[in-house]
PDB file of C-alpha atoms in Angstrom:
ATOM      1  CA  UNK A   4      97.585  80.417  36.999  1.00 90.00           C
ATOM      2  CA  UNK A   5      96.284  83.614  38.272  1.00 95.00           C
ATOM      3  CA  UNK A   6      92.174  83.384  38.776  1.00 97.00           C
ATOM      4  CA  UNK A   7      89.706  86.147  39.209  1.00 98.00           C
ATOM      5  CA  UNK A   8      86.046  85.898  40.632  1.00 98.00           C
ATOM      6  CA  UNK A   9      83.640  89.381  41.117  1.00 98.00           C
ATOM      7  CA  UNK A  10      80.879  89.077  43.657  1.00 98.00           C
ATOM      8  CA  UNK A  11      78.279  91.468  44.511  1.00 95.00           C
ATOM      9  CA  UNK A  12      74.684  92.130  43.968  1.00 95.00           C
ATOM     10  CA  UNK A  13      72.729  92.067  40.488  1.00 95.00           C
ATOM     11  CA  UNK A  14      70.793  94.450  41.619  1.00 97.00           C
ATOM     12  CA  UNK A  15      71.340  98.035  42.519  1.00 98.00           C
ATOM     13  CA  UNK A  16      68.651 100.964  42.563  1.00 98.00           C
ATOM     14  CA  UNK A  17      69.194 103.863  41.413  1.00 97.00           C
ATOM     15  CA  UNK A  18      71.199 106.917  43.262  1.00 97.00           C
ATOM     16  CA  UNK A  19      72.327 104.200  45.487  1.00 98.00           C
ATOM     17  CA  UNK A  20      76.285 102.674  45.920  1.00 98.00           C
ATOM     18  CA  UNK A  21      77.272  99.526  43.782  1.00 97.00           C
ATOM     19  CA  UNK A  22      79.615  97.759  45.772  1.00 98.00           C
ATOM     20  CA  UNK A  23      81.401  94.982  43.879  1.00 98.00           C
ATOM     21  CA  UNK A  24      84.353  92.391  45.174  1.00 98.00           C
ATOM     22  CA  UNK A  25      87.350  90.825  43.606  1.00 98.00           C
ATOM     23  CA  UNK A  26      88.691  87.771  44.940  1.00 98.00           C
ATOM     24  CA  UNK A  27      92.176  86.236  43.147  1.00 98.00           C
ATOM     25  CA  UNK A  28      93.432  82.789  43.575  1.00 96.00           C
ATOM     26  CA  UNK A  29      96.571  81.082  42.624  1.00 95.00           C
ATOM     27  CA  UNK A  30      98.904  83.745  42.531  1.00 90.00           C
ATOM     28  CA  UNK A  31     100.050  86.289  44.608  1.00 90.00           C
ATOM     29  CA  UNK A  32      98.622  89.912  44.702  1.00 93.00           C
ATOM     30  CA  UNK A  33     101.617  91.794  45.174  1.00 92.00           C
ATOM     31  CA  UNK A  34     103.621  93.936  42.931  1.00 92.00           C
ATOM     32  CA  UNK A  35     100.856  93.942  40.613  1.00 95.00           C
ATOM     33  CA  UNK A  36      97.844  96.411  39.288  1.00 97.00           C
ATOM     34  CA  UNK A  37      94.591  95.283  39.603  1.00 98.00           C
ATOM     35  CA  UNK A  38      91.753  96.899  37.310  1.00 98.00           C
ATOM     36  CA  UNK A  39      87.716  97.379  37.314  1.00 98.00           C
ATOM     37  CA  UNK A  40      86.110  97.096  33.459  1.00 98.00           C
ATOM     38  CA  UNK A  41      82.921  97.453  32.271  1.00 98.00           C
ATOM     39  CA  UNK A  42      80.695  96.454  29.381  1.00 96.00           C
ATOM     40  CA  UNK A  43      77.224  97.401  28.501  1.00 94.00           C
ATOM     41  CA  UNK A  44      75.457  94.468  26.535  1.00 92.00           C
ATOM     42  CA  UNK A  45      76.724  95.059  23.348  1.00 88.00           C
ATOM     43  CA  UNK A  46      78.798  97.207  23.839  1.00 90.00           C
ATOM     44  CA  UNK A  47      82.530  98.041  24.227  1.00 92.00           C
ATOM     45  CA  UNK A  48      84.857  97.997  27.189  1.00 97.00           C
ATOM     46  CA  UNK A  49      85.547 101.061  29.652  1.00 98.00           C
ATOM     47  CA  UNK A  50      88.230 101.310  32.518  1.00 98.00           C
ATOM     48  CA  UNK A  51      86.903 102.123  35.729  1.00 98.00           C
ATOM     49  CA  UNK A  52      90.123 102.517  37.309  1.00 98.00           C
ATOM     50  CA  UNK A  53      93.276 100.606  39.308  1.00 98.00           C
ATOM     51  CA  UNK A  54      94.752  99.869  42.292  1.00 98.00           C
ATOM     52  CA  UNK A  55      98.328  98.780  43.137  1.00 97.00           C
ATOM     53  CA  UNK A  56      98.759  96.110  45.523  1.00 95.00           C
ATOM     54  CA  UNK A  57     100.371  99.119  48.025  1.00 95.00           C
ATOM     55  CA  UNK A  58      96.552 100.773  47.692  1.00 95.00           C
ATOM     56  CA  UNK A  59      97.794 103.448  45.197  1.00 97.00           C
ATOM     57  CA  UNK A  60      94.659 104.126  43.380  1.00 97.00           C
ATOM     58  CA  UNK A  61      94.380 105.472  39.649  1.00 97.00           C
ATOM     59  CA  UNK A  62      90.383 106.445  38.233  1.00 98.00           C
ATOM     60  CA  UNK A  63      89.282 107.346  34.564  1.00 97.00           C
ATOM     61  CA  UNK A  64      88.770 110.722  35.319  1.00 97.00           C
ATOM     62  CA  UNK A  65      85.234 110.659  33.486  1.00 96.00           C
ATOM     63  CA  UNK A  66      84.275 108.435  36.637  1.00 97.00           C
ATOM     64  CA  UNK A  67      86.784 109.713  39.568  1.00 97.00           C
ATOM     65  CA  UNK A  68      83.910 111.713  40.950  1.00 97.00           C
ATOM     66  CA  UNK A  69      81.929 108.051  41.940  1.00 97.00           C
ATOM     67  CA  UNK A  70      85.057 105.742  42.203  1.00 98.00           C
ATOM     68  CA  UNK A  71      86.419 104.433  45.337  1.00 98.00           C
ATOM     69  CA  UNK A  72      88.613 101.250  45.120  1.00 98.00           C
ATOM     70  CA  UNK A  73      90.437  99.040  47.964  1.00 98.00           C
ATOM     71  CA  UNK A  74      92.324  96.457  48.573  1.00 97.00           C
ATOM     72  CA  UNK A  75      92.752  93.946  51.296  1.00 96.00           C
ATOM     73  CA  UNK A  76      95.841  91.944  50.423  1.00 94.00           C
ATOM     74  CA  UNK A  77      95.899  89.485  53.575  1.00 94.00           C
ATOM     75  CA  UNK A  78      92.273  88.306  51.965  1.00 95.00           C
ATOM     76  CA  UNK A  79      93.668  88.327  47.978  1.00 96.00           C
ATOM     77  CA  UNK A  80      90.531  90.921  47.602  1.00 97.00           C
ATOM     78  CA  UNK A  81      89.757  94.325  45.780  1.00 98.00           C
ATOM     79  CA  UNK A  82      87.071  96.234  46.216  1.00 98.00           C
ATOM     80  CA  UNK A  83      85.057  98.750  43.720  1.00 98.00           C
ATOM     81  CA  UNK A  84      82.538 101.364  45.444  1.00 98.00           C
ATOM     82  CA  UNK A  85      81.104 103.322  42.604  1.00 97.00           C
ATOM     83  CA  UNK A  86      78.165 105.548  43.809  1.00 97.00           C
ATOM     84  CA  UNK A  87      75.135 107.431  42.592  1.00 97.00           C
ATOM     85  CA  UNK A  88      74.543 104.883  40.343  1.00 97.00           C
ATOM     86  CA  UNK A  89      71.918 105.515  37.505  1.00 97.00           C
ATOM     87  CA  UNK A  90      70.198 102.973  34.143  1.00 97.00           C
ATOM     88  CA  UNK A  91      73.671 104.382  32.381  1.00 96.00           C
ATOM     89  CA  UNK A  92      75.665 102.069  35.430  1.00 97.00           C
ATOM     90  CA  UNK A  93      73.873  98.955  33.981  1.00 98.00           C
ATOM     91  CA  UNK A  94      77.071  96.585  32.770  1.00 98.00           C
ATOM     92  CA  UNK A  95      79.046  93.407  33.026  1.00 98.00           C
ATOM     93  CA  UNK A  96      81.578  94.356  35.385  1.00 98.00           C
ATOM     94  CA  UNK A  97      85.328  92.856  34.792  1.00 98.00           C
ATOM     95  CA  UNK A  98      87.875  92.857  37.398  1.00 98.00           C
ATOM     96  CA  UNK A  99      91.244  91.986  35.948  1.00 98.00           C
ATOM     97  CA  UNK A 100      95.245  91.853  36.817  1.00 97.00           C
ATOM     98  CA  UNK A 101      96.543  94.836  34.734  1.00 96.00           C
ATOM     99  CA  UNK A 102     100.402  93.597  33.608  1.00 94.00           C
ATOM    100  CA  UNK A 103     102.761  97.359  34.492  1.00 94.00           C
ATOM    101  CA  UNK A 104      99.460  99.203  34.382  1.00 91.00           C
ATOM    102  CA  UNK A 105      99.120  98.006  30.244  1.00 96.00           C
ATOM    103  CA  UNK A 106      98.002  95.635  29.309  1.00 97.00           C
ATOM    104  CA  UNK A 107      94.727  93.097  30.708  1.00 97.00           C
ATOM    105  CA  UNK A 108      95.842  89.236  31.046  1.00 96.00           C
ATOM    106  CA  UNK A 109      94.146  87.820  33.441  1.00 97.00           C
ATOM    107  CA  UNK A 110      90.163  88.288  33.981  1.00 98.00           C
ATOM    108  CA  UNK A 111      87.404  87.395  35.826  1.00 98.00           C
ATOM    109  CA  UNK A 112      84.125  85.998  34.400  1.00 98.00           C
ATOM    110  CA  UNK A 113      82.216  89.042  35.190  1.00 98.00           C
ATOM    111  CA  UNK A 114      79.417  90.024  36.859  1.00 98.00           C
ATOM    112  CA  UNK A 115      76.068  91.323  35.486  1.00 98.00           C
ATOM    113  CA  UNK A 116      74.938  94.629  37.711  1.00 98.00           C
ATOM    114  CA  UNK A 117      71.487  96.015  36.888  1.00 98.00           C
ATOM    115  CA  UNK A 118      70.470  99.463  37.876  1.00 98.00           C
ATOM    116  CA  UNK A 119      66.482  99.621  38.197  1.00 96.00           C
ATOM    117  CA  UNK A 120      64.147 100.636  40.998  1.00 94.00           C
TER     118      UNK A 120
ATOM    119  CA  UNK B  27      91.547 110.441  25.950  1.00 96.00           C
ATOM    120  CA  UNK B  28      92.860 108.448  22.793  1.00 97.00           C
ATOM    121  CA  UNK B  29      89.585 107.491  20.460  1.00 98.00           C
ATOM    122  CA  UNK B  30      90.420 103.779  19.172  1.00 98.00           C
ATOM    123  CA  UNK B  31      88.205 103.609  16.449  1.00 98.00           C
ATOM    124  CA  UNK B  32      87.417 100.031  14.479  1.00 98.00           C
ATOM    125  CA  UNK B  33      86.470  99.363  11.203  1.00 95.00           C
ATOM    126  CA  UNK B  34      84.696  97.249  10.204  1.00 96.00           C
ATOM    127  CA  UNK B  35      81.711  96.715  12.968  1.00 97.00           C
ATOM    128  CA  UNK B  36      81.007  93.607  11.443  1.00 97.00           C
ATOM    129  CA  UNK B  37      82.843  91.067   9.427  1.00 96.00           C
ATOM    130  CA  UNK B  38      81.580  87.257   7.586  1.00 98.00           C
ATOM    131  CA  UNK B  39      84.528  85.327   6.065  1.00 97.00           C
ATOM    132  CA  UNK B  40      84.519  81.881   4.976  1.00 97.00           C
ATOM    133  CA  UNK B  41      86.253  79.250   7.155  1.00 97.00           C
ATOM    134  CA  UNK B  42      89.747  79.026   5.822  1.00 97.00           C
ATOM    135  CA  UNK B  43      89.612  82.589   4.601  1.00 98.00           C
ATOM    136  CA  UNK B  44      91.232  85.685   5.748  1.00 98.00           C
ATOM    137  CA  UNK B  45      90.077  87.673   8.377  1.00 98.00           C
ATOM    138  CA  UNK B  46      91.475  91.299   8.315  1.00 98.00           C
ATOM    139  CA  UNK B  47      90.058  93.890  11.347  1.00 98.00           C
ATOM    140  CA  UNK B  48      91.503  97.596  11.608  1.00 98.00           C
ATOM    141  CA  UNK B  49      91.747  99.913  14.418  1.00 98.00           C
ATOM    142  CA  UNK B  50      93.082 103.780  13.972  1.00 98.00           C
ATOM    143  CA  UNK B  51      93.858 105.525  17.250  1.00 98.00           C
ATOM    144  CA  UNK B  52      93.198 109.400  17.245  1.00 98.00           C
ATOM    145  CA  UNK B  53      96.826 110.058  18.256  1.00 98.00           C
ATOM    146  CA  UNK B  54      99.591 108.172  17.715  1.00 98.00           C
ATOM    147  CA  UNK B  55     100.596 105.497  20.040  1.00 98.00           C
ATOM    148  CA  UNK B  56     104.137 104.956  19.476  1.00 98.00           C
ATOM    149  CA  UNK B  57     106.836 105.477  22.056  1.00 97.00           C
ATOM    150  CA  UNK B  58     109.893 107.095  20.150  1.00 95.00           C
ATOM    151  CA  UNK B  59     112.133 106.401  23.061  1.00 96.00           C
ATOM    152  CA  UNK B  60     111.537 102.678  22.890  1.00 95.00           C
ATOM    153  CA  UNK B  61     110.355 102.646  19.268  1.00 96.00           C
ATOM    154  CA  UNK B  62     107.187 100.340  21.075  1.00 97.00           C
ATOM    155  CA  UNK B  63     103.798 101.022  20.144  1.00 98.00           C
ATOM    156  CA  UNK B  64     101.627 100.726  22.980  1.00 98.00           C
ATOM    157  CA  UNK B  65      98.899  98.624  21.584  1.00 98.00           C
ATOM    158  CA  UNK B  66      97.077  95.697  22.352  1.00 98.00           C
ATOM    159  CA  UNK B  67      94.309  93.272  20.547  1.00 98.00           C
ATOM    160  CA  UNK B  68      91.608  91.081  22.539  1.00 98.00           C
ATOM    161  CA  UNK B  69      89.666  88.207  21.620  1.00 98.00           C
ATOM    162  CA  UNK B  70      85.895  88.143  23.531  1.00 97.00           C
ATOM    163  CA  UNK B  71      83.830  85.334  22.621  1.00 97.00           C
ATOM    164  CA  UNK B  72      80.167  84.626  23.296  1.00 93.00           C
ATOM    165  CA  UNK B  73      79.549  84.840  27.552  1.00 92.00           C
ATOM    166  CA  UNK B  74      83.336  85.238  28.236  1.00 95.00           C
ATOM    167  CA  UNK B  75      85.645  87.652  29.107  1.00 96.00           C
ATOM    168  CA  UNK B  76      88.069  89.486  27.108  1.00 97.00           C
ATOM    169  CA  UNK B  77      90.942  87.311  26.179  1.00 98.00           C
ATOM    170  CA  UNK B  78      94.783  88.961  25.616  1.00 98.00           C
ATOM    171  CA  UNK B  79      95.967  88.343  22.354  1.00 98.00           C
ATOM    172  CA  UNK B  80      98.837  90.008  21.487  1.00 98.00           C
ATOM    173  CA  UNK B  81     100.411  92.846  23.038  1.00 98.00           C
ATOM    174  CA  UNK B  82     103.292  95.576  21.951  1.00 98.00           C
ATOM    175  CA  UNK B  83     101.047  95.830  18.625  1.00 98.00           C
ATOM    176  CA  UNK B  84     102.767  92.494  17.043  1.00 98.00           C
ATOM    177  CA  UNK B  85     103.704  89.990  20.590  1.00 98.00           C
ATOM    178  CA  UNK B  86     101.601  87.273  20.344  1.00 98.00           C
ATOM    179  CA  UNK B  87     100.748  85.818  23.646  1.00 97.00           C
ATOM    180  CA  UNK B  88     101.868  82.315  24.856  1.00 96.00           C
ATOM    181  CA  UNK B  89      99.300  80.004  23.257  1.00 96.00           C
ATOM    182  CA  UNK B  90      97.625  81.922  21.037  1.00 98.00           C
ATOM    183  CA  UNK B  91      97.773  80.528  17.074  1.00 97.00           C
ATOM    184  CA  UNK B  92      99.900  81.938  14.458  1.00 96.00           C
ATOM    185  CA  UNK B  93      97.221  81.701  12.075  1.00 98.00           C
ATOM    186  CA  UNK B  94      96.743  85.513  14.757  1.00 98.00           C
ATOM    187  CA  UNK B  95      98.892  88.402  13.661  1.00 98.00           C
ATOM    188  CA  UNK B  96      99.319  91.742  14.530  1.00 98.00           C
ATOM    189  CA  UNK B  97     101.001  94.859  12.505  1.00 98.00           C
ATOM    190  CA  UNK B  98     100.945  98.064  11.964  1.00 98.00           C
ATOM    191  CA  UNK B  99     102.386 101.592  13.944  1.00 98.00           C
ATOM    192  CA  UNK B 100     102.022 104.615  14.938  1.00 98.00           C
ATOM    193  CA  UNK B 101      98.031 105.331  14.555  1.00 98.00           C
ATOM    194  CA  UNK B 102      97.185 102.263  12.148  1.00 98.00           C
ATOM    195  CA  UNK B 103      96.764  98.695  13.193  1.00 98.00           C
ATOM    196  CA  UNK B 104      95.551  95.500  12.107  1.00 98.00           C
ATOM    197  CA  UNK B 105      95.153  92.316  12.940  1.00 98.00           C
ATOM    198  CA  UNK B 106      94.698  89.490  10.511  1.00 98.00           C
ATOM    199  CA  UNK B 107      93.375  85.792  11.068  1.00 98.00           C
ATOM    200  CA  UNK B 108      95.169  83.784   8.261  1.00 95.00           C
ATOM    201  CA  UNK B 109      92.723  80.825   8.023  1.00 96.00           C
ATOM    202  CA  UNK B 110      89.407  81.301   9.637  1.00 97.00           C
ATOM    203  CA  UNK B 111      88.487  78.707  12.096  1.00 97.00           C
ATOM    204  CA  UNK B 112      84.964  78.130  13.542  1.00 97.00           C
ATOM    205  CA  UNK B 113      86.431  79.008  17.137  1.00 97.00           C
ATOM    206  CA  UNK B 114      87.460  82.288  16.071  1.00 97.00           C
ATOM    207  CA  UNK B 115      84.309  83.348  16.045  1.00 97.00           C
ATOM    208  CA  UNK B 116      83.991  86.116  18.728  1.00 98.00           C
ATOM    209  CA  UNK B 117      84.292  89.993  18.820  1.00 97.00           C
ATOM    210  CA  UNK B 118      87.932  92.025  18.837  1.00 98.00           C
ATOM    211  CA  UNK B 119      88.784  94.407  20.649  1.00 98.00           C
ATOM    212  CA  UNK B 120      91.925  96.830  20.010  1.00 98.00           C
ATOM    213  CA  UNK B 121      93.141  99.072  23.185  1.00 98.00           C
ATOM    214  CA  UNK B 122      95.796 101.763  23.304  1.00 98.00           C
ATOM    215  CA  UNK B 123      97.963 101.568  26.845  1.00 98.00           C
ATOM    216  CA  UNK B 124     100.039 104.579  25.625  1.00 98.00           C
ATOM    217  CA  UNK B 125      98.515 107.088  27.955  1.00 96.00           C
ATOM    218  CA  UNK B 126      95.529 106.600  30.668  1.00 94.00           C
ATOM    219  CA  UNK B 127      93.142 106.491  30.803  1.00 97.00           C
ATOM    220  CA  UNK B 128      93.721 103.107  28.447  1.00 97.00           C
ATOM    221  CA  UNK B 129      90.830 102.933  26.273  1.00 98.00           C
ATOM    222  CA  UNK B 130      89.313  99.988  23.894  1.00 98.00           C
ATOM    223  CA  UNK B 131      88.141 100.676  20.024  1.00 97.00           C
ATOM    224  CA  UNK B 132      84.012  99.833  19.759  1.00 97.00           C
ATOM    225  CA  UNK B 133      84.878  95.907  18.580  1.00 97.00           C
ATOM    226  CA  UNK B 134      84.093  94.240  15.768  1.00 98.00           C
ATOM    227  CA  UNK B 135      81.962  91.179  15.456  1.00 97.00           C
ATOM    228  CA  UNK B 136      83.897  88.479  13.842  1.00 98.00           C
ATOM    229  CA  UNK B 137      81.030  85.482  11.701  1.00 97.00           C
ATOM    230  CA  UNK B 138      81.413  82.750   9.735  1.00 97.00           C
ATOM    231  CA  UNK B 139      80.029  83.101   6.217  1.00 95.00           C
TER     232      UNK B 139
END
């Protein structure tokens, strides 16, 4: 069973780069999408973006402008950048195997990121 | 982008009830060459993640109850909870995969009455 697990800081300040990791276990990485999500509290879900296990990259193009993702295969890791981060960056942050770039089926827990000075 | 758009926010049903959430998409998200409708419906409950329910607008996932079902096409969707149980307490999520960027309706907040 594929598992996810984010890690990063909690804590970002503002203007600054929110750098977030995505480590998968039991399962292979390859031929597959892997997907950045985000939730403010209450609130509903937004795609980041995706990255094929070659390192083809895909952004929501409301966010393209402060996406950068990677991925590190050898290490079962992906990698979010997302800079100039402001209060409006403040989410859970879900990384997640996208199944043929539709649907999400496997996800991490999530990680809380706070923007704040 | 496709708007998915939920109604109602907020739903209380009595355990054994009938649960009944909607989602409209602002375009339609059928495939005519496939006859598919790119659609999908997510179960979040308190402090987890999002969990796949049932994909292809009617596919229910391995494991998932069949008290869960999904129907609709086209721009109109719904998914229906045929007995309530205390567990399916959570928020649902609908989310078009028709065209990117894929995008999620607002939820709505499932309760026990």
């Amino acid at each position: 069973q594929v598992q996810l697990q984010e890690s990063g800081p909690g804590l970002v300040k503002p203007s600054e780069t929110l750098s977030l990791n995505c480590t998968v276990s039991g399962g292979s990485m390859s031929s597959s999408y892997w997907s950045w999500l985000r939730q403010p509290a209450g609130k509903g879900l937004e795609w980041i973006g995706r990255i094929y296990s070659s390192g083809t990259t895909n952004y929501n193009p409301s966010l393209r402008s402060r996406v950068t993702m990677s991925i590190d295969t050898s290490k079962n890791q992906f990698h979010l950048k997302f800079s100039s981060v402001t209060a409006a960056d403040t989410a859970v942050y879900y990384c997640a195997r996208e199944f043929k770039a539709w649907w999400f089926d496997h996800w991490g827990q999530g990680t809380l990121v706070s923007v704040s000075s | 982008d496709i708007v998915m758009t939920q109604s109602p926010d907020s739903l209380a049903v009595s355990l054994g009830e009938r649960a009944t959430i909607n989602c409209k998409s602002s375009q339609s998200v059928l495939y005519s060459s496939n006859n598919k409708n790119y659609f999908a419906w997510y179960q979040q409950r308190p402090g987890q993640p999002p969990k796949l329910l049932i994909s292809w607008a009617s596919t229910r996932e391995s494991g998932v109850p069949d008290r869960f079902s999904g129907s609709g096409s086209g721009t109109d969707f719904t998914l229906s909870i045929s007995t309530l149980q205390a567990e399916d307490v959570a928020v649902y999520f609908c989310q078009q995969y028709y065209r990117s960027p894929h995008t999620f309706g607002q939820g709505t907040k499932l309760e026990i009455k």
